[in-house]
Short mmCIF file of N, CA and C in Angstrom, two decimals:
data_model
loop_
_atom_site.label_atom_id
_atom_site.label_comp_id
_atom_site.label_asym_id
_atom_site.label_seq_id
_atom_site.Cartn_x
_atom_site.Cartn_y
_atom_site.Cartn_z
N MET A 1 -7.77 17.09 -11.89
CA MET A 1 -6.69 16.72 -12.63
C MET A 1 -6.76 15.46 -12.99
N LYS A 2 -7.15 15.05 -14.60
CA LYS A 2 -7.11 13.89 -14.82
C LYS A 2 -5.75 12.68 -14.24
N ILE A 3 -4.48 13.41 -14.11
CA ILE A 3 -3.63 12.30 -14.38
C ILE A 3 -3.56 12.05 -12.30
N ASN A 4 -4.19 13.00 -11.73
CA ASN A 4 -4.39 12.36 -10.57
C ASN A 4 -4.96 11.38 -10.06
N LYS A 5 -6.44 11.50 -10.95
CA LYS A 5 -7.27 10.36 -11.36
C LYS A 5 -6.65 8.90 -11.54
N VAL A 6 -5.88 8.76 -12.43
CA VAL A 6 -5.15 7.83 -13.05
C VAL A 6 -4.52 7.18 -11.86
N ILE A 7 -3.85 7.95 -11.57
CA ILE A 7 -2.26 7.74 -10.74
C ILE A 7 -3.50 7.05 -9.15
N ASN A 8 -4.13 7.86 -8.62
CA ASN A 8 -5.33 7.06 -7.81
C ASN A 8 -6.01 6.07 -7.72
N GLY A 9 -6.36 5.60 -9.49
CA GLY A 9 -6.83 4.12 -9.76
C GLY A 9 -5.53 3.40 -9.87
N ILE A 10 -4.41 3.82 -10.36
CA ILE A 10 -3.53 3.05 -9.75
C ILE A 10 -3.24 2.74 -8.71
N VAL A 11 -2.89 3.35 -7.76
CA VAL A 11 -2.61 2.91 -6.34
C VAL A 11 -3.73 1.82 -6.09
N LEU A 12 -4.99 2.36 -6.32
CA LEU A 12 -5.98 1.80 -5.82
C LEU A 12 -6.15 0.22 -6.60
N LEU A 13 -5.73 -0.16 -7.60
CA LEU A 13 -5.15 -1.28 -8.25
C LEU A 13 -4.29 -2.07 -7.61
N LEU A 14 -3.17 -1.11 -7.32
CA LEU A 14 -1.88 -2.13 -6.28
C LEU A 14 -2.96 -2.60 -4.81
N SER A 15 -3.38 -1.42 -4.08
CA SER A 15 -3.79 -2.05 -3.04
C SER A 15 -4.95 -3.19 -3.45
N ILE A 16 -5.49 -3.35 -4.21
CA ILE A 16 -6.27 -4.37 -4.46
C ILE A 16 -5.60 -5.74 -4.99
N SER A 17 -4.29 -5.91 -5.39
CA SER A 17 -3.64 -6.56 -6.03
C SER A 17 -2.88 -7.03 -4.61
N ILE A 18 -2.47 -5.97 -3.25
CA ILE A 18 -1.70 -6.78 -2.35
C ILE A 18 -2.96 -7.53 -1.32
N ILE A 19 -4.46 -7.41 -1.67
CA ILE A 19 -5.35 -8.04 -0.65
C ILE A 19 -5.37 -9.43 -1.57
N TRP A 20 -5.39 -9.43 -2.92
CA TRP A 20 -5.31 -10.88 -3.70
C TRP A 20 -4.23 -11.28 -3.23
N GLY A 21 -3.04 -10.64 -3.66
CA GLY A 21 -1.97 -11.44 -3.88
C GLY A 21 -1.35 -12.29 -2.37
N VAL A 22 -1.73 -11.45 -1.09
CA VAL A 22 -1.85 -12.19 0.32
C VAL A 22 -2.75 -13.21 0.79
N LEU A 23 -3.60 -13.46 -0.08
CA LEU A 23 -5.03 -14.49 -0.03
C LEU A 23 -4.58 -15.42 -1.26
N THR A 24 -3.86 -15.27 -2.03
CA THR A 24 -3.66 -16.85 -3.09
C THR A 24 -2.21 -16.95 -2.80
N PHE A 25 -1.55 -16.34 -3.79
CA PHE A 25 0.07 -16.75 -4.08
C PHE A 25 0.88 -16.30 -3.13
N ALA A 26 0.93 -15.41 -2.66
CA ALA A 26 1.76 -14.55 -1.33
C ALA A 26 1.35 -15.18 -0.07
N HIS A 27 0.34 -16.28 -0.11
CA HIS A 27 -0.37 -16.32 1.70
C HIS A 27 0.81 -16.68 2.40
N VAL A 28 0.23 -16.27 3.75
CA VAL A 28 1.31 -16.58 4.68
C VAL A 28 0.99 -18.24 4.98
N CYS A 29 1.91 -18.81 5.92
CA CYS A 29 2.05 -20.34 6.46
C CYS A 29 0.75 -20.56 6.98
N HIS A 30 0.12 -21.52 7.11
CA HIS A 30 -0.82 -22.42 7.57
C HIS A 30 -0.57 -22.86 9.04
N GLU A 31 -1.55 -23.06 9.80
CA GLU A 31 -1.62 -23.65 11.20
C GLU A 31 -0.82 -24.29 11.21
N MET A 32 -0.05 -24.51 12.21
CA MET A 32 1.12 -25.44 12.12
C MET A 32 1.29 -25.90 13.32
N LYS A 33 0.19 -27.29 13.65
CA LYS A 33 0.09 -28.27 15.06
C LYS A 33 -0.56 -27.33 16.16
N GLY A 34 -1.61 -26.74 15.65
CA GLY A 34 -2.26 -25.95 16.90
C GLY A 34 -1.88 -24.30 17.10
N MET A 35 -0.89 -24.23 16.64
CA MET A 35 0.05 -23.00 16.74
C MET A 35 -0.31 -22.14 15.58
N VAL A 36 -0.81 -20.46 15.59
CA VAL A 36 -0.48 -19.51 15.02
C VAL A 36 0.54 -19.32 14.62
N PRO A 37 1.27 -19.48 13.54
CA PRO A 37 2.34 -18.91 13.04
C PRO A 37 2.54 -17.48 13.15
N ALA A 38 3.97 -17.05 12.89
CA ALA A 38 3.85 -15.31 13.56
C ALA A 38 3.57 -14.39 12.41
N CYS A 39 3.75 -15.17 11.20
CA CYS A 39 3.42 -14.49 9.63
C CYS A 39 2.14 -14.50 9.45
N TYR A 40 1.07 -14.62 10.22
CA TYR A 40 -0.37 -14.58 10.68
C TYR A 40 -0.45 -13.19 10.62
N SER A 41 0.18 -12.44 11.47
CA SER A 41 -0.30 -11.09 11.84
C SER A 41 0.12 -10.09 10.84
N THR A 42 1.52 -10.85 10.01
CA THR A 42 1.77 -9.79 8.90
C THR A 42 0.55 -9.84 7.72
N LYS A 43 0.00 -10.81 7.80
CA LYS A 43 -1.31 -11.10 6.98
C LYS A 43 -2.39 -10.18 7.42
N ILE A 44 -3.03 -10.05 8.14
CA ILE A 44 -3.75 -9.23 8.69
C ILE A 44 -3.64 -8.22 8.58
N GLY A 45 -2.46 -7.31 8.87
CA GLY A 45 -1.99 -6.26 9.01
C GLY A 45 -1.99 -5.51 7.26
N ALA A 46 -1.39 -6.92 6.57
CA ALA A 46 -0.99 -6.17 4.91
C ALA A 46 -2.59 -5.99 4.86
N LEU A 47 -3.50 -6.69 4.76
CA LEU A 47 -4.99 -7.04 4.46
C LEU A 47 -5.68 -5.57 5.17
N ILE A 48 -5.31 -4.72 6.30
CA ILE A 48 -5.82 -3.81 7.07
C ILE A 48 -4.91 -2.38 6.26
N LEU A 49 -3.54 -2.56 5.89
CA LEU A 49 -2.91 -1.52 5.59
C LEU A 49 -3.32 -1.37 3.86
N SER A 50 -3.52 -2.32 3.41
CA SER A 50 -3.92 -2.31 1.67
C SER A 50 -5.68 -1.34 1.62
N VAL A 51 -6.29 -1.82 2.55
CA VAL A 51 -7.65 -1.67 2.60
C VAL A 51 -7.61 -0.12 2.91
N LEU A 52 -6.89 0.26 3.99
CA LEU A 52 -6.69 1.94 4.35
C LEU A 52 -6.29 2.97 2.81
N VAL A 53 -5.51 2.19 2.18
CA VAL A 53 -4.56 2.74 1.13
C VAL A 53 -5.23 2.73 -0.09
N GLY A 54 -6.27 1.83 -0.19
CA GLY A 54 -7.23 1.53 -1.23
C GLY A 54 -8.28 2.56 -0.93
N SER A 55 -8.71 2.91 0.20
CA SER A 55 -9.89 3.77 0.61
C SER A 55 -9.58 5.26 0.61
N LEU A 56 -8.05 5.26 0.80
CA LEU A 56 -7.88 6.95 1.04
C LEU A 56 -7.53 7.38 -0.66
N SER A 57 -7.18 6.31 -1.23
CA SER A 57 -7.23 6.78 -3.09
C SER A 57 -8.33 7.34 -3.76
N LEU A 58 -9.66 6.65 -3.08
CA LEU A 58 -11.16 6.81 -3.51
C LEU A 58 -11.03 8.57 -2.89
N PHE A 59 -10.51 8.84 -1.52
CA PHE A 59 -11.24 10.02 -1.11
C PHE A 59 -10.17 11.04 -1.47
N ILE A 60 -8.93 10.66 -2.05
CA ILE A 60 -8.06 12.10 -2.27
C ILE A 60 -8.83 12.11 -4.36
N VAL A 61 -9.58 11.11 -4.46
CA VAL A 61 -9.84 11.49 -5.94
C VAL A 61 -10.89 12.73 -5.88
N PHE A 62 -11.65 12.70 -4.73
CA PHE A 62 -12.68 13.85 -4.48
C PHE A 62 -12.61 14.59 -3.73
N ALA A 63 -11.05 14.70 -3.25
CA ALA A 63 -10.64 16.16 -2.04
C ALA A 63 -10.63 17.03 -3.49
N LYS A 64 -11.37 18.22 -3.22
CA LYS A 64 -11.30 19.87 -3.93
C LYS A 64 -9.84 20.42 -3.47
N GLN A 65 -9.81 20.43 -2.31
CA GLN A 65 -8.95 21.39 -1.79
C GLN A 65 -7.13 20.76 -1.49
N LYS A 66 -6.32 21.80 -1.83
CA LYS A 66 -5.07 21.03 -1.91
C LYS A 66 -4.56 20.83 -0.62
N GLN A 67 -5.29 21.54 0.67
CA GLN A 67 -4.56 20.96 1.76
C GLN A 67 -5.15 20.01 2.48
N LEU A 68 -6.83 19.40 1.93
CA LEU A 68 -7.19 18.13 2.59
C LEU A 68 -6.60 17.32 1.65
N TRP A 69 -6.18 17.54 0.01
CA TRP A 69 -5.45 16.50 -0.54
C TRP A 69 -3.67 16.19 0.23
N TYR A 70 -3.23 17.38 0.38
CA TYR A 70 -1.70 16.90 1.33
C TYR A 70 -1.84 16.02 2.29
N VAL A 71 -2.68 16.58 3.19
CA VAL A 71 -3.13 15.41 4.49
C VAL A 71 -3.53 14.08 4.40
N LEU A 72 -4.13 13.96 3.28
CA LEU A 72 -4.79 12.16 2.84
C LEU A 72 -3.22 11.89 2.15
N PHE A 73 -2.58 12.78 1.15
CA PHE A 73 -1.29 12.19 0.65
C PHE A 73 -0.34 11.56 2.10
N ILE A 74 -0.16 12.73 2.34
CA ILE A 74 0.83 12.49 4.07
C ILE A 74 0.53 11.10 4.39
N VAL A 75 -1.09 10.97 5.15
CA VAL A 75 -1.14 9.62 5.55
C VAL A 75 -1.05 8.11 5.01
N ARG A 76 -1.49 8.81 3.10
CA ARG A 76 -1.23 7.38 2.67
C ARG A 76 0.10 6.96 2.25
N PHE A 77 0.97 7.95 2.42
CA PHE A 77 2.05 7.88 2.33
C PHE A 77 2.52 7.11 3.36
N ILE A 78 1.94 7.12 4.22
CA ILE A 78 2.70 6.42 5.57
C ILE A 78 2.37 5.19 5.70
N LEU A 79 1.39 5.49 5.33
CA LEU A 79 0.64 3.51 5.02
C LEU A 79 1.21 2.99 4.35
N SER A 80 2.07 3.31 3.41
CA SER A 80 2.50 3.00 2.24
C SER A 80 3.63 2.66 2.48
N LEU A 81 4.37 3.29 3.33
CA LEU A 81 5.68 3.17 4.37
C LEU A 81 5.49 1.83 5.20
N ALA A 82 4.47 1.80 5.75
CA ALA A 82 4.21 0.72 6.56
C ALA A 82 3.78 -0.69 5.70
N ILE A 83 3.47 -0.82 4.79
CA ILE A 83 3.36 -1.89 4.10
C ILE A 83 5.00 -2.29 3.50
N ILE A 84 5.89 -1.50 3.65
CA ILE A 84 7.42 -1.98 3.01
C ILE A 84 7.89 -2.62 4.72
N GLY A 85 7.59 -1.76 5.92
CA GLY A 85 8.18 -2.18 6.69
C GLY A 85 7.42 -3.29 7.64
N LEU A 86 6.31 -3.78 7.09
CA LEU A 86 5.79 -4.94 8.06
C LEU A 86 6.16 -6.12 8.13
N PRO A 87 6.53 -6.59 6.77
CA PRO A 87 7.21 -7.78 7.02
C PRO A 87 8.64 -7.80 7.67
N ILE A 88 8.80 -6.93 7.82
CA ILE A 88 10.54 -6.76 8.20
C ILE A 88 10.62 -6.31 9.84
N VAL A 89 9.69 -5.30 9.97
CA VAL A 89 9.74 -4.55 11.32
C VAL A 89 8.43 -4.89 12.16
N ILE A 90 7.40 -4.55 11.85
CA ILE A 90 6.40 -4.35 12.23
C ILE A 90 5.57 -5.63 12.97
N ALA A 91 5.57 -6.33 12.03
CA ALA A 91 4.84 -8.02 12.21
C ALA A 91 6.25 -8.76 11.10
N PRO A 92 6.93 -9.10 11.49
CA PRO A 92 8.05 -9.54 10.60
C PRO A 92 7.63 -11.34 10.74
N VAL A 93 8.23 -11.54 9.49
CA VAL A 93 7.91 -13.34 8.52
C VAL A 93 8.80 -14.23 9.61
N CYS A 94 8.65 -15.42 9.71
CA CYS A 94 9.73 -15.56 10.15
C CYS A 94 11.08 -15.46 9.52
N GLU A 95 12.48 -16.39 10.03
CA GLU A 95 13.72 -15.84 9.14
C GLU A 95 14.03 -17.30 8.70
N MET A 96 13.15 -18.51 8.71
CA MET A 96 13.46 -19.53 8.05
C MET A 96 13.43 -19.18 6.59
N LYS A 97 14.36 -19.04 5.66
CA LYS A 97 14.53 -19.10 4.56
C LYS A 97 13.99 -19.97 3.50
N THR A 98 13.54 -21.00 4.02
CA THR A 98 12.56 -22.14 3.25
C THR A 98 11.12 -21.86 3.40
N MET A 99 10.92 -21.05 4.13
CA MET A 99 9.14 -20.77 4.40
C MET A 99 8.44 -19.85 3.25
N HIS A 100 7.61 -20.16 3.46
CA HIS A 100 6.98 -19.96 1.91
C HIS A 100 6.76 -18.19 2.14
N CYS A 101 6.37 -17.72 3.35
CA CYS A 101 6.03 -16.34 3.78
C CYS A 101 7.54 -15.36 3.54
N TYR A 102 8.48 -16.02 3.47
CA TYR A 102 10.05 -15.68 3.39
C TYR A 102 10.30 -15.57 2.34
N VAL A 103 9.84 -16.71 1.42
CA VAL A 103 10.10 -16.38 -0.22
C VAL A 103 9.51 -15.84 -0.97
N TYR A 104 7.80 -15.48 -0.54
CA TYR A 104 7.24 -14.92 -1.04
C TYR A 104 6.25 -13.87 -0.68
N THR A 105 5.73 -13.59 0.38
CA THR A 105 4.94 -12.63 1.20
C THR A 105 5.90 -11.57 1.73
N ARG A 106 6.69 -11.96 1.97
CA ARG A 106 8.15 -10.95 2.10
C ARG A 106 8.20 -10.21 0.65
N PRO A 107 9.23 -10.47 0.04
CA PRO A 107 9.18 -9.94 -1.08
C PRO A 107 8.01 -9.01 -1.94
N PHE A 108 6.91 -9.60 -1.71
CA PHE A 108 5.77 -9.31 -2.38
C PHE A 108 5.29 -7.87 -1.57
N LEU A 109 5.07 -8.10 -0.26
CA LEU A 109 5.02 -6.85 0.16
C LEU A 109 5.85 -5.61 -0.14
N ILE A 110 6.88 -6.09 -0.07
CA ILE A 110 8.00 -5.33 -0.17
C ILE A 110 8.17 -4.40 -1.30
N LEU A 111 8.23 -5.04 -2.16
CA LEU A 111 7.88 -4.56 -3.80
C LEU A 111 6.69 -3.51 -4.16
N THR A 112 5.46 -4.69 -3.73
CA THR A 112 4.51 -3.57 -4.23
C THR A 112 4.52 -2.24 -3.40
N GLY A 113 5.24 -2.30 -2.11
CA GLY A 113 4.92 -0.90 -1.32
C GLY A 113 5.84 0.17 -2.16
N VAL A 114 7.11 -0.84 -2.26
CA VAL A 114 7.79 0.42 -3.01
C VAL A 114 7.64 1.30 -4.04
N ILE A 115 6.75 0.35 -4.97
CA ILE A 115 6.29 0.87 -6.19
C ILE A 115 5.01 1.57 -5.48
N LEU A 116 4.07 1.34 -4.65
CA LEU A 116 3.56 2.68 -4.47
C LEU A 116 3.43 3.62 -3.69
N ILE A 117 5.05 3.44 -3.10
CA ILE A 117 5.59 5.07 -2.66
C ILE A 117 6.05 5.92 -4.28
N GLY A 118 6.80 5.10 -5.20
CA GLY A 118 7.31 5.73 -6.28
C GLY A 118 5.98 6.16 -6.85
N ILE A 119 5.03 5.87 -7.17
CA ILE A 119 3.78 6.41 -8.04
C ILE A 119 3.21 7.70 -7.16
N GLN A 120 3.16 7.33 -5.50
CA GLN A 120 2.94 8.41 -5.15
C GLN A 120 3.81 9.65 -5.17
N LEU A 121 5.14 9.31 -5.51
CA LEU A 121 6.02 10.80 -5.75
C LEU A 121 5.73 11.24 -6.92
N ILE A 122 5.21 10.54 -7.70
CA ILE A 122 5.24 11.13 -9.17
C ILE A 122 3.30 12.18 -8.78
N SER A 123 2.84 11.52 -8.37
CA SER A 123 1.50 12.32 -7.81
C SER A 123 1.83 13.45 -7.33
N LEU A 124 2.70 13.17 -6.02
CA LEU A 124 3.06 14.88 -5.67
C LEU A 124 3.64 15.57 -6.70
N ILE A 125 4.57 15.06 -7.52
CA ILE A 125 5.49 16.00 -8.07
C ILE A 125 4.43 16.60 -9.37
N THR A 126 3.38 15.90 -9.96
CA THR A 126 2.67 16.32 -10.69
C THR A 126 1.74 17.27 -10.23
N VAL A 127 1.30 17.03 -9.06
CA VAL A 127 0.26 17.92 -8.47
C VAL A 127 0.75 19.37 -7.82
N THR A 128 1.90 19.33 -7.23
CA THR A 128 3.15 20.29 -6.87
C THR A 128 3.47 21.63 -8.01
N ILE A 129 3.71 21.09 -9.48
CA ILE A 129 3.73 21.77 -10.40
C ILE A 129 2.96 22.19 -11.47
N SER A 130 1.71 21.71 -11.19
CA SER A 130 0.39 22.13 -11.79
C SER A 130 0.11 23.59 -11.98
N LYS A 131 -0.35 23.61 -13.09
CA LYS A 131 -0.86 24.96 -12.97
C LYS A 131 -2.18 25.68 -12.86
N GLY A 132 -2.85 24.53 -12.04
CA GLY A 132 -4.45 24.92 -11.79
C GLY A 132 -4.59 25.66 -10.99
N LYS A 133 -6.01 25.70 -10.33
CA LYS A 133 -6.13 27.29 -9.64
C LYS A 133 -5.31 26.52 -8.13
N ALA A 134 -5.27 27.50 -7.42
CA ALA A 134 -4.54 27.74 -6.07
C ALA A 134 -5.47 26.98 -5.07
N ASN A 135 -6.43 26.74 -4.69
CA ASN A 135 -7.05 26.07 -4.30
C ASN A 135 -7.42 24.77 -4.42
N GLU A 136 -7.77 23.91 -5.89
CA GLU A 136 -8.24 23.09 -5.90
C GLU A 136 -7.07 22.36 -7.13
N ILE A 137 -7.21 20.87 -6.88
CA ILE A 137 -6.45 19.92 -7.94
C ILE A 137 -7.24 19.67 -9.09
#
């Protein structure tokens, strides 16, 4: 289904934008007097999660059976939820409201994760109500 490929392309672009954002404008704090800041793990986690989400988007495009599509979709959905929870719960950024990671990285990851989930819900709706073959997408 063509809409499925478009939606997966958008998800892939969003995961690439997370990688680009965390490495450029939404970067985490730099090394502070020989110490690695707590938000460094947020950066590493965001990079890993976005690579996984992007990879699953490519696999979903080539999934021919609905059962496989649903399994990959659920895994990608959980990883997108993890992107939202990353700067808050999983690997929280520092709580200083003046730090770069709190002002830029945290909202960037939360907003991008929410957009990812919204797009995936649209994908789920379109695949579920599509009138294609019973075993293919």
